[in-house]
Each structure stands twice: as structure tokens, then as C-alpha cells.
PDB file of C-alpha atoms in Angstrom:
ATOM      1  CA  ALA F   1       0.058   0.079   0.098  1.00 78.00           C
ATOM      2  CA  GLN F   2       0.607   3.200  -0.915  1.00 84.00           C
ATOM      3  CA  SER F   3       2.418   5.959   2.004  1.00 90.00           C
ATOM      4  CA  VAL F   4       4.201   8.214   3.941  1.00 94.00           C
ATOM      5  CA  THR F   5       5.710   8.102   6.645  1.00 95.00           C
ATOM      6  CA  GLN F   6       7.642  10.284   9.720  1.00 96.00           C
ATOM      7  CA  PRO F   7       9.548   8.854  11.649  1.00 96.00           C
ATOM      8  CA  ASP F   8       9.595  11.492  14.449  1.00 95.00           C
ATOM      9  CA  ILE F   9       6.437  12.099  16.105  1.00 94.00           C
ATOM     10  CA  HIS F  10       8.362  15.583  18.277  1.00 96.00           C
ATOM     11  CA  ILE F  11      11.658  16.964  17.999  1.00 97.00           C
ATOM     12  CA  THR F  12      13.098  20.107  19.912  1.00 97.00           C
ATOM     13  CA  VAL F  13      15.051  22.328  18.795  1.00 97.00           C
ATOM     14  CA  SER F  14      17.496  25.405  20.689  1.00 97.00           C
ATOM     15  CA  GLU F  15      16.692  28.142  18.664  1.00 97.00           C
ATOM     16  CA  GLY F  16      19.499  29.053  16.080  1.00 97.00           C
ATOM     17  CA  ALA F  17      20.648  25.078  15.471  1.00 98.00           C
ATOM     18  CA  SER F  18      19.796  23.165  12.153  1.00 97.00           C
ATOM     19  CA  LEU F  19      16.869  21.382  12.220  1.00 97.00           C
ATOM     20  CA  GLU F  20      16.220  18.525   9.902  1.00 98.00           C
ATOM     21  CA  LEU F  21      12.755  16.899   9.222  1.00 98.00           C
ATOM     22  CA  ARG F  22      12.809  12.606   8.181  1.00 98.00           C
ATOM     23  CA  CYS F  23       9.885  11.843   5.389  1.00 97.00           C
ATOM     24  CA  ASN F  24      10.296   8.576   3.630  1.00 96.00           C
ATOM     25  CA  TYR F  25       7.837   7.851   0.921  1.00 94.00           C
ATOM     26  CA  SER F  26       6.437   3.940  -0.776  1.00 91.00           C
ATOM     27  CA  TYR F  27       5.214   4.056  -4.053  1.00 87.00           C
ATOM     28  CA  GLY F  28       5.505   2.618  -7.117  1.00 81.00           C
ATOM     29  CA  ALA F  29       6.351   5.958  -8.849  1.00 82.00           C
ATOM     30  CA  THR F  30       7.426   8.626  -7.861  1.00 81.00           C
ATOM     31  CA  PRO F  31       5.129  10.602  -6.269  1.00 86.00           C
ATOM     32  CA  TYR F  32       4.463  14.787  -6.355  1.00 89.00           C
ATOM     33  CA  LEU F  33       6.144  15.455  -2.826  1.00 93.00           C
ATOM     34  CA  PHE F  34       4.990  18.452  -0.685  1.00 94.00           C
ATOM     35  CA  TRP F  35       6.193  20.115   2.917  1.00 96.00           C
ATOM     36  CA  TYR F  36       3.634  21.964   4.313  1.00 95.00           C
ATOM     37  CA  VAL F  37       3.365  23.562   7.797  1.00 96.00           C
ATOM     38  CA  GLN F  38       0.349  23.727  10.327  1.00 94.00           C
ATOM     39  CA  SER F  39       0.973  26.831  12.847  1.00 91.00           C
ATOM     40  CA  PRO F  40      -1.128  25.803  16.256  1.00 86.00           C
ATOM     41  CA  GLY F  41      -5.201  26.607  15.236  1.00 82.00           C
ATOM     42  CA  GLN F  42      -4.357  27.479  11.166  1.00 85.00           C
ATOM     43  CA  GLY F  43      -4.175  25.776   8.168  1.00 86.00           C
ATOM     44  CA  LEU F  44      -1.820  23.813   6.410  1.00 90.00           C
ATOM     45  CA  GLN F  45       0.852  25.929   3.691  1.00 92.00           C
ATOM     46  CA  LEU F  46       3.040  25.146   1.969  1.00 92.00           C
ATOM     47  CA  LEU F  47       6.559  25.156   2.291  1.00 95.00           C
ATOM     48  CA  LEU F  48       8.096  22.952  -0.950  1.00 94.00           C
ATOM     49  CA  LYS F  49       7.614  20.785  -3.413  1.00 91.00           C
ATOM     50  CA  TYR F  50       9.287  18.703  -5.943  1.00 92.00           C
ATOM     51  CA  PHE F  51       8.384  17.353  -8.881  1.00 86.00           C
ATOM     52  CA  SER F  52      11.043  16.328 -10.950  1.00 83.00           C
ATOM     53  CA  GLY F  53      14.646  18.231 -12.098  1.00 85.00           C
ATOM     54  CA  ASP F  54      16.806  19.352  -9.234  1.00 87.00           C
ATOM     55  CA  THR F  55      16.400  17.284  -6.370  1.00 90.00           C
ATOM     56  CA  LEU F  56      17.636  20.284  -4.066  1.00 96.00           C
ATOM     57  CA  VAL F  57      14.570  22.533  -3.950  1.00 95.00           C
ATOM     58  CA  GLN F  58      13.897  25.689  -1.485  1.00 96.00           C
ATOM     59  CA  GLY F  59      10.664  27.216  -0.661  1.00 95.00           C
ATOM     60  CA  ILE F  60       9.805  29.952   1.644  1.00 95.00           C
ATOM     61  CA  LYS F  61      11.176  31.007   5.353  1.00 94.00           C
ATOM     62  CA  GLY F  62      13.660  29.264   4.795  1.00 96.00           C
ATOM     63  CA  PHE F  63      13.670  26.043   3.928  1.00 97.00           C
ATOM     64  CA  GLU F  64      14.509  23.365   1.415  1.00 97.00           C
ATOM     65  CA  ALA F  65      14.474  19.523   1.250  1.00 98.00           C
ATOM     66  CA  GLU F  66      16.064  17.170  -0.943  1.00 97.00           C
ATOM     67  CA  PHE F  67      14.873  14.244  -2.296  1.00 95.00           C
ATOM     68  CA  LYS F  68      16.331  10.800  -2.594  1.00 95.00           C
ATOM     69  CA  ARG F  69      15.192   8.656  -5.045  1.00 93.00           C
ATOM     70  CA  SER F  70      17.460   5.612  -3.431  1.00 92.00           C
ATOM     71  CA  GLN F  71      16.265   6.307  -0.272  1.00 94.00           C
ATOM     72  CA  SER F  72      12.541   6.566  -1.306  1.00 94.00           C
ATOM     73  CA  SER F  73      12.900   9.970   1.238  1.00 96.00           C
ATOM     74  CA  PHE F  74      11.704  13.558   0.582  1.00 97.00           C
ATOM     75  CA  ASN F  75      13.645  15.548   4.156  1.00 98.00           C
ATOM     76  CA  LEU F  76      12.593  18.684   5.194  1.00 98.00           C
ATOM     77  CA  ARG F  77      15.982  21.125   6.588  1.00 98.00           C
ATOM     78  CA  LYS F  78      16.782  24.421   7.353  1.00 98.00           C
ATOM     79  CA  PRO F  79      19.590  25.899   9.010  1.00 97.00           C
ATOM     80  CA  SER F  80      18.844  28.409  11.403  1.00 97.00           C
ATOM     81  CA  VAL F  81      15.716  28.333  13.510  1.00 97.00           C
ATOM     82  CA  HIS F  82      13.511  30.867  14.560  1.00 96.00           C
ATOM     83  CA  TRP F  83      11.519  30.983  17.458  1.00 95.00           C
ATOM     84  CA  SER F  84       8.339  31.181  14.429  1.00 94.00           C
ATOM     85  CA  ASP F  85       9.208  27.829  13.470  1.00 96.00           C
ATOM     86  CA  ALA F  86       7.657  26.664  16.255  1.00 96.00           C
ATOM     87  CA  ALA F  87       4.668  24.195  14.328  1.00 97.00           C
ATOM     88  CA  GLU F  88       3.468  21.107  12.852  1.00 96.00           C
ATOM     89  CA  TYR F  89       4.778  19.895  10.298  1.00 97.00           C
ATOM     90  CA  PHE F  90       3.202  17.644   7.574  1.00 95.00           C
ATOM     91  CA  CYS F  91       5.092  15.452   4.358  1.00 95.00           C
ATOM     92  CA  ALA F  92       2.613  14.608   1.893  1.00 92.00           C
ATOM     93  CA  ALA F  93       3.180  12.904  -1.714  1.00 91.00           C
ATOM     94  CA  ASP F  94       0.807  13.321  -4.731  1.00 86.00           C
ATOM     95  CA  SER F  95       0.131   9.959  -6.835  1.00 75.00           C
ATOM     96  CA  TRP F  96      -2.670   9.979  -9.207  1.00 70.00           C
ATOM     97  CA  GLY F  97      -4.326  13.158  -7.741  1.00 69.00           C
ATOM     98  CA  LYS F  98      -4.826  12.438  -4.216  1.00 75.00           C
ATOM     99  CA  LEU F  99      -2.701  13.376  -1.744  1.00 82.00           C
ATOM    100  CA  GLN F 100      -1.466  11.607   1.146  1.00 87.00           C
ATOM    101  CA  PHE F 101      -0.078  13.163   4.373  1.00 91.00           C
ATOM    102  CA  GLY F 102       2.364  11.822   6.462  1.00 93.00           C
ATOM    103  CA  ALA F 103       1.769  11.843  10.496  1.00 93.00           C
ATOM    104  CA  GLY F 104       3.519  14.862  10.957  1.00 95.00           C
ATOM    105  CA  THR F 105       6.458  16.326  12.974  1.00 96.00           C
ATOM    106  CA  GLN F 106       5.940  18.557  15.994  1.00 96.00           C
ATOM    107  CA  VAL F 107       8.326  20.627  16.368  1.00 97.00           C
ATOM    108  CA  VAL F 108       9.417  22.646  19.890  1.00 97.00           C
ATOM    109  CA  VAL F 109      11.543  25.625  19.663  1.00 97.00           C
ATOM    110  CA  THR F 110      13.527  26.439  23.316  1.00 96.00           C
ATOM    111  CA  PRO F 111      15.350  29.470  23.942  1.00 93.00           C
TER     112      PRO F 111
ATOM    113  CA  ASN H   1      -8.835  37.737  -0.969  1.00 64.00           C
ATOM    114  CA  ALA H   2     -11.076  35.785   1.621  1.00 77.00           C
ATOM    115  CA  GLY H   3      -9.070  32.682   0.439  1.00 93.00           C
ATOM    116  CA  VAL H   4     -10.848  29.492   1.675  1.00 95.00           C
ATOM    117  CA  THR H   5     -13.707  29.695   4.581  1.00 96.00           C
ATOM    118  CA  GLN H   6     -14.782  27.183   6.586  1.00 97.00           C
ATOM    119  CA  THR H   7     -17.321  27.941   9.194  1.00 96.00           C
ATOM    120  CA  PRO H   8     -18.255  27.337  11.581  1.00 97.00           C
ATOM    121  CA  LYS H   9     -15.135  26.857  13.483  1.00 95.00           C
ATOM    122  CA  PHE H  10     -16.362  24.881  16.470  1.00 96.00           C
ATOM    123  CA  GLN H  11     -19.230  22.892  16.854  1.00 96.00           C
ATOM    124  CA  VAL H  12     -20.753  20.499  19.599  1.00 97.00           C
ATOM    125  CA  LEU H  13     -23.356  17.786  18.671  1.00 96.00           C
ATOM    126  CA  LYS H  14     -24.863  15.556  20.214  1.00 97.00           C
ATOM    127  CA  THR H  15     -24.511  11.596  18.667  1.00 97.00           C
ATOM    128  CA  GLY H  16     -26.991  11.264  16.011  1.00 97.00           C
ATOM    129  CA  GLN H  17     -27.856  14.724  15.045  1.00 97.00           C
ATOM    130  CA  SER H  18     -26.660  16.060  11.528  1.00 96.00           C
ATOM    131  CA  MET H  19     -24.928  19.573  10.840  1.00 96.00           C
ATOM    132  CA  THR H  20     -23.236  20.331   7.973  1.00 98.00           C
ATOM    133  CA  LEU H  21     -19.669  22.249   7.691  1.00 98.00           C
ATOM    134  CA  GLN H  22     -19.658  24.906   4.651  1.00 98.00           C
ATOM    135  CA  CYS H  23     -16.153  25.926   2.850  1.00 98.00           C
ATOM    136  CA  ALA H  24     -16.742  28.612   0.324  1.00 97.00           C
ATOM    137  CA  GLN H  25     -13.145  29.743  -2.181  1.00 96.00           C
ATOM    138  CA  ASP H  26     -13.234  33.205  -4.095  1.00 95.00           C
ATOM    139  CA  MET H  27     -10.090  32.026  -6.011  1.00 93.00           C
ATOM    140  CA  ASN H  28     -12.403  30.150  -9.022  1.00 91.00           C
ATOM    141  CA  HIS H  29      -9.927  27.002  -8.183  1.00 90.00           C
ATOM    142  CA  GLU H  30     -12.087  23.366  -9.989  1.00 88.00           C
ATOM    143  CA  TYR H  31     -10.542  21.294  -7.069  1.00 89.00           C
ATOM    144  CA  MET H  32     -11.932  21.379  -4.441  1.00 92.00           C
ATOM    145  CA  SER H  33     -11.394  18.358  -0.836  1.00 92.00           C
ATOM    146  CA  TRP H  34     -12.471  17.824   2.912  1.00 95.00           C
ATOM    147  CA  TYR H  35      -9.450  16.305   4.766  1.00 95.00           C
ATOM    148  CA  ARG H  36      -9.871  15.419   8.666  1.00 96.00           C
ATOM    149  CA  GLN H  37      -7.529  15.919  11.328  1.00 94.00           C
ATOM    150  CA  ASP H  38      -7.088  13.534  13.802  1.00 93.00           C
ATOM    151  CA  PRO H  39      -3.473  12.755  16.297  1.00 87.00           C
ATOM    152  CA  GLY H  40      -0.752  10.736  15.589  1.00 84.00           C
ATOM    153  CA  MET H  41      -2.798  10.538  11.780  1.00 86.00           C
ATOM    154  CA  GLY H  42      -2.281  13.331   9.295  1.00 88.00           C
ATOM    155  CA  LEU H  43      -5.069  14.773   7.515  1.00 91.00           C
ATOM    156  CA  ARG H  44      -7.424  11.969   5.509  1.00 92.00           C
ATOM    157  CA  LEU H  45      -8.918  12.811   2.426  1.00 91.00           C
ATOM    158  CA  ILE H  46     -12.648  12.519   2.771  1.00 95.00           C
ATOM    159  CA  HIS H  47     -13.945  13.249   0.117  1.00 94.00           C
ATOM    160  CA  TYR H  48     -13.461  15.533  -3.286  1.00 91.00           C
ATOM    161  CA  SER H  49     -14.434  16.999  -5.754  1.00 91.00           C
ATOM    162  CA  VAL H  50     -13.090  18.192  -9.435  1.00 87.00           C
ATOM    163  CA  GLY H  51     -15.718  20.836 -10.474  1.00 88.00           C
ATOM    164  CA  ALA H  52     -18.771  21.410 -10.458  1.00 92.00           C
ATOM    165  CA  GLY H  53     -21.279  19.439 -10.164  1.00 93.00           C
ATOM    166  CA  ILE H  54     -18.574  16.030  -9.670  1.00 92.00           C
ATOM    167  CA  THR H  55     -17.547  14.514  -6.900  1.00 94.00           C
ATOM    168  CA  ASP H  56     -15.606  11.613  -5.293  1.00 91.00           C
ATOM    169  CA  GLN H  57     -15.145   9.652  -2.246  1.00 92.00           C
ATOM    170  CA  GLY H  58     -10.826   9.419  -0.804  1.00 90.00           C
ATOM    171  CA  GLU H  59      -9.891   7.988   1.723  1.00 88.00           C
ATOM    172  CA  VAL H  60     -12.206   8.077   4.283  1.00 94.00           C
ATOM    173  CA  PRO H  61     -16.025   8.441   3.485  1.00 96.00           C
ATOM    174  CA  ASN H  62     -18.464   6.518   5.128  1.00 96.00           C
ATOM    175  CA  GLY H  63     -20.612   8.575   7.287  1.00 96.00           C
ATOM    176  CA  TYR H  64     -19.950  12.168   5.145  1.00 97.00           C
ATOM    177  CA  ASN H  65     -21.915  13.208   1.945  1.00 97.00           C
ATOM    178  CA  VAL H  66     -20.660  15.763  -0.605  1.00 97.00           C
ATOM    179  CA  SER H  67     -22.060  18.198  -3.085  1.00 96.00           C
ATOM    180  CA  ARG H  68     -20.778  20.545  -5.123  1.00 96.00           C
ATOM    181  CA  SER H  69     -23.360  22.875  -7.282  1.00 96.00           C
ATOM    182  CA  THR H  70     -21.282  25.553  -7.881  1.00 96.00           C
ATOM    183  CA  THR H  71     -17.525  26.061  -8.004  1.00 94.00           C
ATOM    184  CA  GLU H  72     -17.098  28.975  -5.402  1.00 96.00           C
ATOM    185  CA  ASP H  73     -18.715  26.667  -2.593  1.00 97.00           C
ATOM    186  CA  PHE H  74     -18.363  22.241  -1.442  1.00 98.00           C
ATOM    187  CA  PRO H  75     -20.682  21.606   2.155  1.00 98.00           C
ATOM    188  CA  LEU H  76     -19.488  19.041   4.030  1.00 98.00           C
ATOM    189  CA  ARG H  77     -22.476  16.857   5.870  1.00 98.00           C
ATOM    190  CA  LEU H  78     -23.231  14.818   8.164  1.00 96.00           C
ATOM    191  CA  LEU H  79     -26.020  13.001   8.225  1.00 91.00           C
ATOM    192  CA  SER H  80     -26.252  10.840  11.486  1.00 96.00           C
ATOM    193  CA  ALA H  81     -23.430  12.005  14.051  1.00 96.00           C
ATOM    194  CA  ALA H  82     -21.208   9.490  16.108  1.00 97.00           C
ATOM    195  CA  PRO H  83     -18.383   9.872  18.478  1.00 97.00           C
ATOM    196  CA  SER H  84     -15.211   8.631  15.941  1.00 96.00           C
ATOM    197  CA  GLN H  85     -16.486  11.599  13.383  1.00 97.00           C
ATOM    198  CA  THR H  86     -14.467  14.517  16.664  1.00 97.00           C
ATOM    199  CA  SER H  87     -11.865  15.996  14.769  1.00 97.00           C
ATOM    200  CA  VAL H  88     -10.813  18.570  13.078  1.00 95.00           C
ATOM    201  CA  TYR H  89     -12.264  19.436  10.109  1.00 97.00           C
ATOM    202  CA  PHE H  90      -9.894  21.167   6.985  1.00 95.00           C
ATOM    203  CA  CYS H  91     -11.159  22.384   3.657  1.00 96.00           C
ATOM    204  CA  ALA H  92      -9.100  23.603   1.117  1.00 93.00           C
ATOM    205  CA  SER H  93      -9.339  23.961  -3.212  1.00 92.00           C
ATOM    206  CA  SER H  94      -6.256  23.554  -5.645  1.00 88.00           C
ATOM    207  CA  PRO H  95      -5.999  25.598  -8.916  1.00 81.00           C
ATOM    208  CA  SER H  96      -4.366  22.597 -10.408  1.00 72.00           C
ATOM    209  CA  ASP H  97      -5.706  22.572 -13.778  1.00 55.00           C
ATOM    210  CA  GLN H  98      -5.780  19.210 -14.202  1.00 50.00           C
ATOM    211  CA  GLY H  99      -8.338  18.891 -11.934  1.00 45.00           C
ATOM    212  CA  ALA H 100      -6.204  17.734  -9.218  1.00 53.00           C
ATOM    213  CA  PRO H 101      -3.190  18.666  -6.916  1.00 56.00           C
ATOM    214  CA  GLY H 102       0.000  18.322  -8.638  1.00 61.00           C
ATOM    215  CA  GLY H 103       0.121  21.880  -7.696  1.00 67.00           C
ATOM    216  CA  GLU H 104      -0.703  23.742  -3.947  1.00 79.00           C
ATOM    217  CA  LEU H 105      -3.361  23.589  -1.814  1.00 86.00           C
ATOM    218  CA  PHE H 106      -4.892  26.208   0.058  1.00 90.00           C
ATOM    219  CA  PHE H 107      -6.761  25.455   3.658  1.00 91.00           C
ATOM    220  CA  GLY H 108      -8.785  26.902   5.748  1.00 93.00           C
ATOM    221  CA  GLU H 109      -8.256  27.510   9.130  1.00 92.00           C
ATOM    222  CA  GLY H 110     -10.118  24.953  10.102  1.00 94.00           C
ATOM    223  CA  SER H 111     -13.479  23.493  11.392  1.00 96.00           C
ATOM    224  CA  ARG H 112     -13.428  21.273  15.650  1.00 96.00           C
ATOM    225  CA  LEU H 113     -15.864  19.258  15.444  1.00 97.00           C
ATOM    226  CA  THR H 114     -16.964  17.694  18.979  1.00 97.00           C
ATOM    227  CA  VAL H 115     -20.272  14.443  19.399  1.00 97.00           C
ATOM    228  CA  LEU H 116     -20.884  13.776  22.010  1.00 96.00           C
TER     229      LEU H 116
END
């Protein structure tokens, strides 16, 4: 069955430190891949997306993600987190027009 | 530009009651969808529509009905609410001209539903 897995339910990071969120997918063919962010009490906002081409994708708010076909991964990174990056992050994959989300990773930023 | 508007933001129902969650978008998007969000399960697709008059089931459609009479509106109906339907519901739309996500989804702020 197709699936999107985010292995880390919860991550705590110090402000100014780097952040990496993991995402693995299981699909027959490479799907479209996305990262969304959800701030408390809000809907989701698209951070970045990968369709094809360059495997390093730049997004909004200083985030980037790297697609690795050999590992079926699409990990999200930020070199230096800000307190405002505290949120829940969702990886998603689209195959045949239906978007499937991972369970999410909650990011806590400490001073 | 309002984007995707959901009403109500909060609702408490008793088991067996019916209600409709409203969703409207003013971006002229053809694709609209409903998701439910439950802790530890991410977002799961309930129903979606690729244009007025066309709807289809997602991953968890049981207990929910939808219709799409206009491009702007995509209401979600619970005919007989059950405690298992306690969740946060999100409406989302997409400008994709393929009629399906492959592009960005624009989300409403969510509707929190509690069924007692």
C-alpha cells in the first residue's frame, strides 16, 4: 500500500540550531512530494514541493528539502531555526491526484 | 481576498444529529476537498471534487456526504453524527488545471467538531 512516513513524532531544537525532518514514501513510481507547515490553530501552508528535476528544492521561510530516489526520502532542512518555526510539519505525496499526508512532526523551539 | 472560508469554526453535536460544514473559496479553483485531522494520523481525505457537479470519495468517506453545485462552495454533510467523527475538519482547494493536486493546496482554518 502507498504510504508516507514521518519517523519523528516530536523534535525539540534550540533557536539558532539546524533542523532536519525526515520523510519516507512508499509508492510504485515517484510521486509529487510536498512539505506543509501548520501553525497552532491554523490551516496548512505549503513550504515547498518537488515534481522533477533538481533534487534540492528551495521553499519559503528559509526551508529546503532534498529528494533522494535511492532512499525514497524527501527530508526537510533549515540551517538556523527561529522561534516562529515552532509548528507541526507534514510531508505529503500526490499520486494519481490524491494527496496523502504523513502523521506529522511537532517541532518545539527552545530559547 | 478571503481565500478558503470554513464555517462554523467550532461545533458540538449529540450522537445522531446532523449538520453541515460550509466551505467557500473565492479563487475560482476547480479542485476542492475535505480532510479530517486526528492526532497521530495526519490528514485523511474524505471527499473531493474536480469541478461543479463532480464529486468522488477519498480515503475515509463513510458517514459523510458532499455536493458541488457551484465552483465556489463545497459543503460537507454529516447525516447522523457519531463520536468517531469528533475531529478537526479542513477544506482545501487547488488551482491545478488538471483538476487534482499536483500543485499547491490552499487550506481553510479548520472546523473543530465534537460529537458527544
